[in-house]
XYZ file of C-alpha atoms in Angstrom:
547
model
C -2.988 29.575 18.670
C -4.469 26.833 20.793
C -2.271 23.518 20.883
C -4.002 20.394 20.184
C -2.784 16.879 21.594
C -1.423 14.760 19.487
C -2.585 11.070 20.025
C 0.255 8.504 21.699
C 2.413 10.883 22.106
C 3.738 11.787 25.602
C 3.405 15.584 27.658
C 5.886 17.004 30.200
C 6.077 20.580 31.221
C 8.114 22.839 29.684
C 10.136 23.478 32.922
C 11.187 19.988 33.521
C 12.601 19.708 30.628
C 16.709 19.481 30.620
C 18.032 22.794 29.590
C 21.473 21.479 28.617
C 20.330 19.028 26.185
C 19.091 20.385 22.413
C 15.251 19.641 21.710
C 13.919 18.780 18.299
C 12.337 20.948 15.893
C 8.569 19.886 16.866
C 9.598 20.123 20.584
C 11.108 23.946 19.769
C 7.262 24.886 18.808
C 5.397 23.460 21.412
C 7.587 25.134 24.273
C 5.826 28.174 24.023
C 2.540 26.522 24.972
C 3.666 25.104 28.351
C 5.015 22.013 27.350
C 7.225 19.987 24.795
C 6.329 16.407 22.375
C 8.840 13.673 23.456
C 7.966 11.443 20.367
C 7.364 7.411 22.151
C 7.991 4.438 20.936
C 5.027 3.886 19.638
C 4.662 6.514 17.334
C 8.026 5.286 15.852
C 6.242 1.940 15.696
C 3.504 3.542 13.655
C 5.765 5.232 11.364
C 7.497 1.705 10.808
C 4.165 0.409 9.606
C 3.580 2.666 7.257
C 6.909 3.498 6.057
C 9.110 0.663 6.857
C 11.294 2.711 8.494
C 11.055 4.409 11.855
C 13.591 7.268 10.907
C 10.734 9.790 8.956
C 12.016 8.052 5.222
C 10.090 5.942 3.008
C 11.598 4.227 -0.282
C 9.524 3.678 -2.938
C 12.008 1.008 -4.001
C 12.006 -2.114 -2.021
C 13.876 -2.140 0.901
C 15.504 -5.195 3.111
C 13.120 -5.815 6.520
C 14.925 -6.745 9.581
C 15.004 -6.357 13.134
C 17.194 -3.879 12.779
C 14.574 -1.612 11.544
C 12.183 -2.165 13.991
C 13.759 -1.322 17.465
C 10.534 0.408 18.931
C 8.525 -2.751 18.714
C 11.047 -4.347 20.356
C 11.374 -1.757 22.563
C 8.018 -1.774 23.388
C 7.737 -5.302 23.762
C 11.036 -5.634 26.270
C 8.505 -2.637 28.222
C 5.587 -5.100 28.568
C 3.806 -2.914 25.913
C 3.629 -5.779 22.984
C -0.175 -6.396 23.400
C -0.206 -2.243 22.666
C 1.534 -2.989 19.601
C -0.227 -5.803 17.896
C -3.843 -3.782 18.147
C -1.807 -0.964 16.224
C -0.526 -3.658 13.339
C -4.256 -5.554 13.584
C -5.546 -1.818 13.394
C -3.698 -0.953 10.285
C -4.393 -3.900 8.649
C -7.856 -4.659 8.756
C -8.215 -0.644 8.139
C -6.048 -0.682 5.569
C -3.749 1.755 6.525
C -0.054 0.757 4.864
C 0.857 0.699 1.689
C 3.009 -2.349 1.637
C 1.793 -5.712 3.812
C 6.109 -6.700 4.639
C 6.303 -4.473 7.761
C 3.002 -5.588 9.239
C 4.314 -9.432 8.541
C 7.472 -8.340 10.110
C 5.868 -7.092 12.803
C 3.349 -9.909 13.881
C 6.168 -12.858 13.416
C 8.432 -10.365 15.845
C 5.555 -10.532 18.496
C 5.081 -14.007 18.088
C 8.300 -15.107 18.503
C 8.942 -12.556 21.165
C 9.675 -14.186 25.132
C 6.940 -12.064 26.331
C 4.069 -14.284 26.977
C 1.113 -11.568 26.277
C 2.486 -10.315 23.396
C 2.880 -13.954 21.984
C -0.756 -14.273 22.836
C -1.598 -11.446 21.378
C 0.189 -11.895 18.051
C -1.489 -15.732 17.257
C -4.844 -14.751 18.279
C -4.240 -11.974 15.189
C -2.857 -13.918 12.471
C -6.698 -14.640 11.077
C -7.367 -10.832 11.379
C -4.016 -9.932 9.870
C -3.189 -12.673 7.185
C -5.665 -12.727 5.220
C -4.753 -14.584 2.056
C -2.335 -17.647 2.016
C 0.763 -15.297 0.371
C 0.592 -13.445 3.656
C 0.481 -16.740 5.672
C 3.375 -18.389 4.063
C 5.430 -15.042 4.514
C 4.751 -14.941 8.175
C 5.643 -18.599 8.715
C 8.989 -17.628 6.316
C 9.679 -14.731 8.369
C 8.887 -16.748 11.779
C 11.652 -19.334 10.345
C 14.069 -16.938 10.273
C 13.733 -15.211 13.190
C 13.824 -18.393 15.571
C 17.435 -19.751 13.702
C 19.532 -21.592 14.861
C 16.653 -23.712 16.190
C 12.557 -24.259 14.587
C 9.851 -22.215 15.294
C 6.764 -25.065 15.387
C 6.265 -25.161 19.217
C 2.451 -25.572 20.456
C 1.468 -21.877 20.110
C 2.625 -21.516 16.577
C 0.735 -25.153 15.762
C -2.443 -24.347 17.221
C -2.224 -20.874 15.832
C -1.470 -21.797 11.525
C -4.444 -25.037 12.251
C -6.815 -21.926 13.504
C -5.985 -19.894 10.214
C -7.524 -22.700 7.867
C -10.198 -24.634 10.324
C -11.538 -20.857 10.800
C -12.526 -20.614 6.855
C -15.499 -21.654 5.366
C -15.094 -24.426 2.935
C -15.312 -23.118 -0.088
C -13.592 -20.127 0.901
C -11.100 -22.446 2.111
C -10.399 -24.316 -1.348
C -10.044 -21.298 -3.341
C -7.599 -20.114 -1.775
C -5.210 -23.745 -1.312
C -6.491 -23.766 -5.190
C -5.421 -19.917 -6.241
C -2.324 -19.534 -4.050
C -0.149 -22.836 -3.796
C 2.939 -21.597 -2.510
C 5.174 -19.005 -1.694
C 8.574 -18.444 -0.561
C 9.481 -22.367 -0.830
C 6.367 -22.979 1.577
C 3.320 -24.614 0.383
C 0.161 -25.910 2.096
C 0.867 -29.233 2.669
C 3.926 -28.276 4.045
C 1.889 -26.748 6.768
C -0.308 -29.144 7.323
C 2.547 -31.705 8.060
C 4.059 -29.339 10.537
C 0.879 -27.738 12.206
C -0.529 -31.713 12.279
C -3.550 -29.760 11.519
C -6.821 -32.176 12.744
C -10.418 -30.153 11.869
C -14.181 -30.718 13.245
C -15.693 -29.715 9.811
C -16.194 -32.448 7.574
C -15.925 -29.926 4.288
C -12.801 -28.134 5.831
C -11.573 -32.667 6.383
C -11.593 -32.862 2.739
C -9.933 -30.078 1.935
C -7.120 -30.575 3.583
C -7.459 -34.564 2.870
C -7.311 -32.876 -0.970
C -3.895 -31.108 -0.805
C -2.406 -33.576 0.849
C -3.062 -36.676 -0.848
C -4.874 -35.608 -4.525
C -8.456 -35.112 -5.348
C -8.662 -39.137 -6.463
C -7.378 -40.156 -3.300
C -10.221 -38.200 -1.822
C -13.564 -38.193 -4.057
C -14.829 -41.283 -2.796
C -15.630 -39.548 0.587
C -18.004 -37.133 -1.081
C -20.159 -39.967 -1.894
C -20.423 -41.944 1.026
C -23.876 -41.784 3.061
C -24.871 -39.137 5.017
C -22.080 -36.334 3.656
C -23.467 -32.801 4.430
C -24.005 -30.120 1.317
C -20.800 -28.428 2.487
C -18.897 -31.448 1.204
C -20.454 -31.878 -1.772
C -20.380 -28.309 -3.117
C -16.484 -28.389 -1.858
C -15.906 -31.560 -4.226
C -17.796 -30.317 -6.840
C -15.799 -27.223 -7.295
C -12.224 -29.177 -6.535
C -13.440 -31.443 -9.126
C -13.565 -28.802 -11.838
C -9.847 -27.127 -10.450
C -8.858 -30.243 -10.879
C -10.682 -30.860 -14.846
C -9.809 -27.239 -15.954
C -5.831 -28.819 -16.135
C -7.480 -31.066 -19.055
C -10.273 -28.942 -20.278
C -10.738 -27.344 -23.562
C -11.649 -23.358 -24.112
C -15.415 -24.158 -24.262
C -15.426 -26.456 -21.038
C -12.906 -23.939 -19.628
C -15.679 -20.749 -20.618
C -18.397 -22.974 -19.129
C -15.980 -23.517 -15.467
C -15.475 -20.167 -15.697
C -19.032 -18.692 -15.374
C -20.647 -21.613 -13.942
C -17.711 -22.517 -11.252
C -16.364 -19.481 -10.442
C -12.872 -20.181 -11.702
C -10.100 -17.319 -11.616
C -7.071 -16.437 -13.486
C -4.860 -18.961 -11.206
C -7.030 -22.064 -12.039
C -6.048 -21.469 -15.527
C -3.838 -23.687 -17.047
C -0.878 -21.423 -18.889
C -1.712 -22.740 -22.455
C -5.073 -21.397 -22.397
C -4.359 -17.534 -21.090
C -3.781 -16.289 -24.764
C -7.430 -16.941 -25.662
C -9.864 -13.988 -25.810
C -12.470 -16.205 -25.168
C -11.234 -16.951 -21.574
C -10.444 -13.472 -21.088
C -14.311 -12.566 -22.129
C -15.328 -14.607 -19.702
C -12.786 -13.962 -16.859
C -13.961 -10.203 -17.122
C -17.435 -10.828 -16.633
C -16.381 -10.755 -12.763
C -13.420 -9.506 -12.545
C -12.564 -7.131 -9.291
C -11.513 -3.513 -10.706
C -8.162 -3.287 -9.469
C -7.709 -6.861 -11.643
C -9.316 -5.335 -14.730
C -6.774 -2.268 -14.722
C -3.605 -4.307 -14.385
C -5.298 -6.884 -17.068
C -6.032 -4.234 -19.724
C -2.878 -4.837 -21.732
C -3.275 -8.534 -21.790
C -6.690 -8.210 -22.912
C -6.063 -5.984 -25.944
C -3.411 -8.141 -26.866
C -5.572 -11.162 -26.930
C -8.608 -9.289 -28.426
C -10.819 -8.897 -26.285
C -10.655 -5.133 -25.770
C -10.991 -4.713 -29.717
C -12.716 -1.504 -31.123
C -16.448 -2.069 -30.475
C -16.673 -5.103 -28.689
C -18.606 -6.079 -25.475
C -15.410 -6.308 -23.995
C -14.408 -2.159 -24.460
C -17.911 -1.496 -23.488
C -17.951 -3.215 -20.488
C -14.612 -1.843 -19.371
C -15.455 1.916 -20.109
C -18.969 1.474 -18.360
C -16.986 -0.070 -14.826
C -14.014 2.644 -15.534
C -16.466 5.699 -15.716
C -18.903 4.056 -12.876
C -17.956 6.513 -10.017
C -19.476 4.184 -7.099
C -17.046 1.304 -8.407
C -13.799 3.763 -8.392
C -14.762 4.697 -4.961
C -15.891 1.198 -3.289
C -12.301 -0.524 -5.534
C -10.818 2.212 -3.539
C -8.714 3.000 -6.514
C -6.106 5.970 -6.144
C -6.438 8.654 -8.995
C -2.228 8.238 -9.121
C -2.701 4.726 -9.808
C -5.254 5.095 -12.407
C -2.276 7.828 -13.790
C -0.050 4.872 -13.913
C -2.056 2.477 -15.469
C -2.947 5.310 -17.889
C 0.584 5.855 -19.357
C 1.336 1.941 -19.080
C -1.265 1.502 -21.499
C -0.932 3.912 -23.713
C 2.769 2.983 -23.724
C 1.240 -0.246 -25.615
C 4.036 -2.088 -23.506
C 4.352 -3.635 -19.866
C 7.371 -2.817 -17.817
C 8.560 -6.312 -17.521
C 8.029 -8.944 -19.990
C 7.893 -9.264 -23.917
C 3.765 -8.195 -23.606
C 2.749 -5.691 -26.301
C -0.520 -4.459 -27.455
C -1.659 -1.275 -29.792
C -3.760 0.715 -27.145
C -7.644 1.194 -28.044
C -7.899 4.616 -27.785
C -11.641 4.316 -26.249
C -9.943 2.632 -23.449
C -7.178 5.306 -23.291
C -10.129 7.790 -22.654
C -12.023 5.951 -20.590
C -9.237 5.411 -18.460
C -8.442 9.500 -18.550
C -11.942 9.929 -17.063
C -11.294 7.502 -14.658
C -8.342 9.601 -13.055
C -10.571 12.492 -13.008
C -13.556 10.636 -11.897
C -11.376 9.271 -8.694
C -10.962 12.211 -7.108
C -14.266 12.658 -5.447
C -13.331 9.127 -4.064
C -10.466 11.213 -2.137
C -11.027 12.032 1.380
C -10.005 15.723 1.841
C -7.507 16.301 5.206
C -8.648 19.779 5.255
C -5.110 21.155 6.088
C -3.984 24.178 4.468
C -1.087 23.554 1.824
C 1.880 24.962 0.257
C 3.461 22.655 -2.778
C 6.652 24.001 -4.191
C 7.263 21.993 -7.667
C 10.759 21.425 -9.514
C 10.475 23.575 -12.925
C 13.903 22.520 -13.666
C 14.171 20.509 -17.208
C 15.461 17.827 -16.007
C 12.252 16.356 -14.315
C 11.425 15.583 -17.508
C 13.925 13.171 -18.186
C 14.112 9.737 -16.954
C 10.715 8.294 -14.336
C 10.505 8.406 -11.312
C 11.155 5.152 -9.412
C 8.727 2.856 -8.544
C 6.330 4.117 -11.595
C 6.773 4.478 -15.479
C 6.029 7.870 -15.364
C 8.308 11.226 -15.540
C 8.684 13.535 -12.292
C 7.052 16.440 -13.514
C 4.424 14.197 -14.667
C 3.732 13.109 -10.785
C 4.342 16.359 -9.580
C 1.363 17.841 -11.712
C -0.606 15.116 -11.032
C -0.164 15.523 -7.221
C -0.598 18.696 -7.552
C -3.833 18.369 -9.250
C -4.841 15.746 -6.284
C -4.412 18.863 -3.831
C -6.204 21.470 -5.968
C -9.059 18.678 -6.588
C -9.531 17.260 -3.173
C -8.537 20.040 -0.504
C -10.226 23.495 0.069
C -6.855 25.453 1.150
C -3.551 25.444 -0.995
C -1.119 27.513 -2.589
C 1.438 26.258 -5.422
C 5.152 27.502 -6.402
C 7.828 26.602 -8.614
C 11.487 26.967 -8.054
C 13.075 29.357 -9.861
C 15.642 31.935 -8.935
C 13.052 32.285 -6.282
C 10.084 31.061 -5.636
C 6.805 32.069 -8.234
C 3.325 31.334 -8.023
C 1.836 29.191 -9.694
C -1.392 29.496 -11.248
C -3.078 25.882 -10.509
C -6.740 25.387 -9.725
C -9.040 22.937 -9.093
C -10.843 23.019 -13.253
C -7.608 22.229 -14.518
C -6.969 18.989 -16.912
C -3.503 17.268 -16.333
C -2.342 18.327 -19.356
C -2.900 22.345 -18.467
C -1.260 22.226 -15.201
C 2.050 20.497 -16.915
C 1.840 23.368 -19.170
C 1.692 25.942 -16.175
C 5.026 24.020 -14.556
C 6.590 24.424 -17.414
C 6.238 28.105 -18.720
C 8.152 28.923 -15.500
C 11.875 29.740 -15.711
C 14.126 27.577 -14.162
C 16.005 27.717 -10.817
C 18.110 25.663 -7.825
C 15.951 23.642 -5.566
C 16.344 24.866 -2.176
C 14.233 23.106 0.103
C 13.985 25.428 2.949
C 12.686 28.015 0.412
C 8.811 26.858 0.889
C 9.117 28.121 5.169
C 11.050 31.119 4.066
C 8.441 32.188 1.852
C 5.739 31.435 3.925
C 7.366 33.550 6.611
C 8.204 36.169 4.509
C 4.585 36.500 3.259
C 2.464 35.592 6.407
C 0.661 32.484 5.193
C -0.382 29.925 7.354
C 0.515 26.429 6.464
C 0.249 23.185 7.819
C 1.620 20.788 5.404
C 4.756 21.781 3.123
C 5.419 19.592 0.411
C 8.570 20.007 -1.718
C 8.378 17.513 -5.493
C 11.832 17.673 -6.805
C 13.608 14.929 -8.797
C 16.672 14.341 -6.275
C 17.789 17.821 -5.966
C 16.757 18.265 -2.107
C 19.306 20.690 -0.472
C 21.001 24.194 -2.435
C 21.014 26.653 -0.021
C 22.238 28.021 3.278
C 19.467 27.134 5.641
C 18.667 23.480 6.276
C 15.052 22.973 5.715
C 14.660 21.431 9.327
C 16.213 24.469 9.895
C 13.909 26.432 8.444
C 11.017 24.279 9.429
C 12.173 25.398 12.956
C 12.003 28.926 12.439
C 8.525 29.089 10.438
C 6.990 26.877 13.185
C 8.305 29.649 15.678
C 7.438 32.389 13.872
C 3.551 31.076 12.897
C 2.983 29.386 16.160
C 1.595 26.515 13.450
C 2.980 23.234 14.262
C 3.315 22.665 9.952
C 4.889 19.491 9.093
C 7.284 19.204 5.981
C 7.445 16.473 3.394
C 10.307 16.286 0.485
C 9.734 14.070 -2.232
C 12.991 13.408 -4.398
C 11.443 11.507 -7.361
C 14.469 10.027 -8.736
C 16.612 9.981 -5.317
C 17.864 6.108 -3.937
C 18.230 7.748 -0.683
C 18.909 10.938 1.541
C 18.638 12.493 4.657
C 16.910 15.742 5.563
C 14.241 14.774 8.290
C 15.446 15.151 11.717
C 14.056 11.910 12.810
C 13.330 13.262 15.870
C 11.231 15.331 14.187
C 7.679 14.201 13.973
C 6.577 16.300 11.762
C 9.196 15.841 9.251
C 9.052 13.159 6.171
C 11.698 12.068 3.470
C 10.268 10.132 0.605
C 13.284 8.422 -1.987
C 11.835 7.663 -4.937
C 7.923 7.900 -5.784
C 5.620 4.805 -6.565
C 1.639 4.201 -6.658
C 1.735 3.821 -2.577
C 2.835 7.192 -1.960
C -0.081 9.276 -2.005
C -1.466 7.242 0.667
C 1.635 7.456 2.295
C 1.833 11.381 2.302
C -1.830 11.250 3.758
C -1.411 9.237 6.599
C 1.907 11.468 7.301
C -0.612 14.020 7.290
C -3.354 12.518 8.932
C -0.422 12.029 12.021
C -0.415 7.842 11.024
């Protein structure tokens, strides 16, 4: 089978390779065709993005960012290669390729503290591509803090560089978001405009700034001196009403709302517990906001049996285009599915009885999303947990039980890719009987009617050898059960790779797991994933995808 180069990734010839020194699983495979993968640094960047690791693991819980975990950029920067590096992080931002924003954030303040001049350059002239709301700003300037200790980080560069991020917005743009996102991480705007001595052209952008810093009475008088542009005028007009809404009744607060443009943030904290505001907050509310809102909306009434307010939700739930162009994840749907019917939030003393027209609507949402997926067109083998205990406890990151994600991503394969083959663990490994007409329900129902066994991981390559299929992507869903038997699955990875002449990559998913370690991180091809949470589908098809 014809090899096919893999992008950033650097060639030598098989012969000049050292013979005394072991070579990796992926490098194994490729010798046959001439030549061998020597993974670079900047892969292991990539992988950092996307993970937050460069090792081949990603934790669905939170884990600590540090330097420490990002020794290719800095690698790569020490090279002279840092201006390679920021178009990768302004590449997977703007395309929104990572699940989490932290290592991007990371990533940027590293370059822009870094004592290589480009890269420095590189990394400010990004921050309005990259940073895109205020939270992300006042993490990078956080993060930037911390990195330049003992001493500040406000030199000229990082000045000029936080006064582009707000003189660059348009004016009303501008004062939503000082209005909507105040502070963060102990940092708030007027912080930054003390430090950044900020000084802008644009009379509207003037008063902005003139407003957070000093109070909108301080300021109004300037919108009504002669000759102040429309810009100005709009931009007091709607700071005027932020500013009223702290004082306003419901109806005035209604009227702000529709007429104004207000959002959840403007507010005040008194008034969220009306289903009045919440009617009116929903007329244009963004999709992903209506499905994390649902339970607060029942409980204040406005999702009640037969009201405008569960019509309007089922019609934008079951609209396909508005799935697709929310780019909403059928998993996360799932998620937001269960939480609801749970009639409880995870954190919090929330409660609501679920309206079951919602609960459907919502179940034809999940099924609706999938022709929102983008299909890899690989050829898959899943081998699923039967054991009993992935029914107990959720997986973490999500409220939901392992074998519940494992038929639902097993469902996303069978629904969205043309090649696949599904087993369960048992004594050995069985087929399972999963296609793409089945219902969630059914396919949980197929798991389960098959006896139970020890997980082996390296039993998916074994199989695969033993019965001549050709794979590309293995994916193992266990609860945190990874390892049982006398091959390691690198191992074994190894071995089917030599035997197929397919370069397959494996990915383990340990539902439940904090943490462990089968991926040879050497081993492009290889991915761990502890714990399972709404961001790793995406994760598993950018692994896929090669980042």
């Amino acid at each position: 089978m014809a090899e096919q180069q893999a992008p950033d990734v650097e060639m030598a010839p098989a012969s000049e390779t050292p013979q005394s020194q072991p070579l990796s699983a992926t490098q194994v495979q490729n010798q046959a065709g001439g030549f061998v993968w020597k993974v670079d640094d900047l892969e292991r960047f990539r992988r950092f993005l996307v993970l937050g690791s460069e090792g081949g693991t990603y934790y669905a819980t939170q884990q600590n960012l540090g330097q420490e975990n990002a020794q290719a950029l800095l690698r790569l920067i020490s090279e002279g290669r840092g201006p390679d590096a920021v178009k990768v992080i302004v590449e997977y931002s703007t395309e929104g390729r990572t699940a989490k924003q932290d290592p991007i954030i990371l990533s940027l303040a590293i370059c822009a503290r870094s004592k290589h001049l480009e890269t420095k350059r590189a990394a400010y002239a990004a921050i309005t591509q990259v940073l895109r709301i205020p939270t992300h700003l006042f993490t990078f300037v956080e993060t930037c803090e911390k990195l330049s200790q003992p001493t500040s980080g406000w030199g000229r560069a990082h000045r000029k560089a936080i006064q582009k991020w707000y003189t660059d917005k348009r004016p009303r743009g501008l004062a939503v978001a000082v209005t909507k996102y105040k502070q963060r991480n102990g940092w708030s705007h007027r912080d930054l405009f003390r430090l950044c001595h900020v000084k802008p052209e644009d009379p509207a952008i003037q008063f902005v700034i003139k407003y957070v810093i000093k109070g909108f009475e301080a300021v109004k008088q300037d919108a009504t001196t002669a000759g102040v542009g429309q810009d100005v005028t709009a931009v007091c007009t709607f700071l005027e009403v932020v500013e009223k809404a702290k004082t306003m009744d419901e109806v005035e607060l209604v009227n702000a709302i529709r007429v104004n443009g207000l959002v959840r943030e403007h507010i005040p904290t008194n008034h969220l517990n009306s289903s009045k505001i919440w009617e009116a907050l929903l007329e244009k509310m963004p999709m992903t906001a209506m499905i994390r809102n649902l339970g607060k909306m029942t409980n204040v009434g406005v999702l009640a049996p037969l009201s405008d307010g569960q019509t309007k939700v089922c019609e934008k739930l079951r609209n396909v285009q508005s799935l697709k162009d929310a780019r909403v994840h059928p998993f996360s749907i799932l998620l937001a599915l269960k939480q609801y019917q749970a009639g409880q939030g995870d954190k919090g003393k929330l409660t609501w009885t679920p309206n079951q027209a919602i609960v459907t609507a919502l179940d034809e949402a999940f099924y609706l999303a999938f022709k929102a997926v983008t299909p890899t067109n690989k050829r898959y083998l899943l081998a699923i947990d039967v054991s009993g205990s992935m029914s107990w406890g959720n997986c973490i990151g999500t409220s939901i039980t392992p074998r519940v994600a494992s038929a639902a991503m097993a469902m996303l394969t069978a629904r969205t890719e043309p090649q696949y083959h599904f087993v369960g663990f048992s004594h050995h490994l069985v087929p399972l009987n999963i296609n793409s007409t089945q219902r969630l329900d059914t396919v949980i129902r197929t798991i389960e009617q098959v006896p139970m066994g020890g997980t082996d991981c390296a039993q998916p390559m074994m199989y695969a050898m033993e019965k001549n299929i050709s794979v590309d992507v293995f994916i193992v869903y266990t609860d945190c059960e990874t390892w049982a038997g006398g091959v390691h699955p690198s191992e074994a990875l190894k071995r089917y790779r030599a035997h197929s002449g397919i370069d397959a990559k494996l990915i383990v998913c340990a539902m439940t797991s904090n943490g462990f370690t089968l991926a040879d991180p050497e081993d492009r091809g290889m991915l761990d994933m502890a714990g399972f949470d709404s961001a790793a589908p995406d994760i598993i098809k950018q692994f896929v995808d090669g980042f």
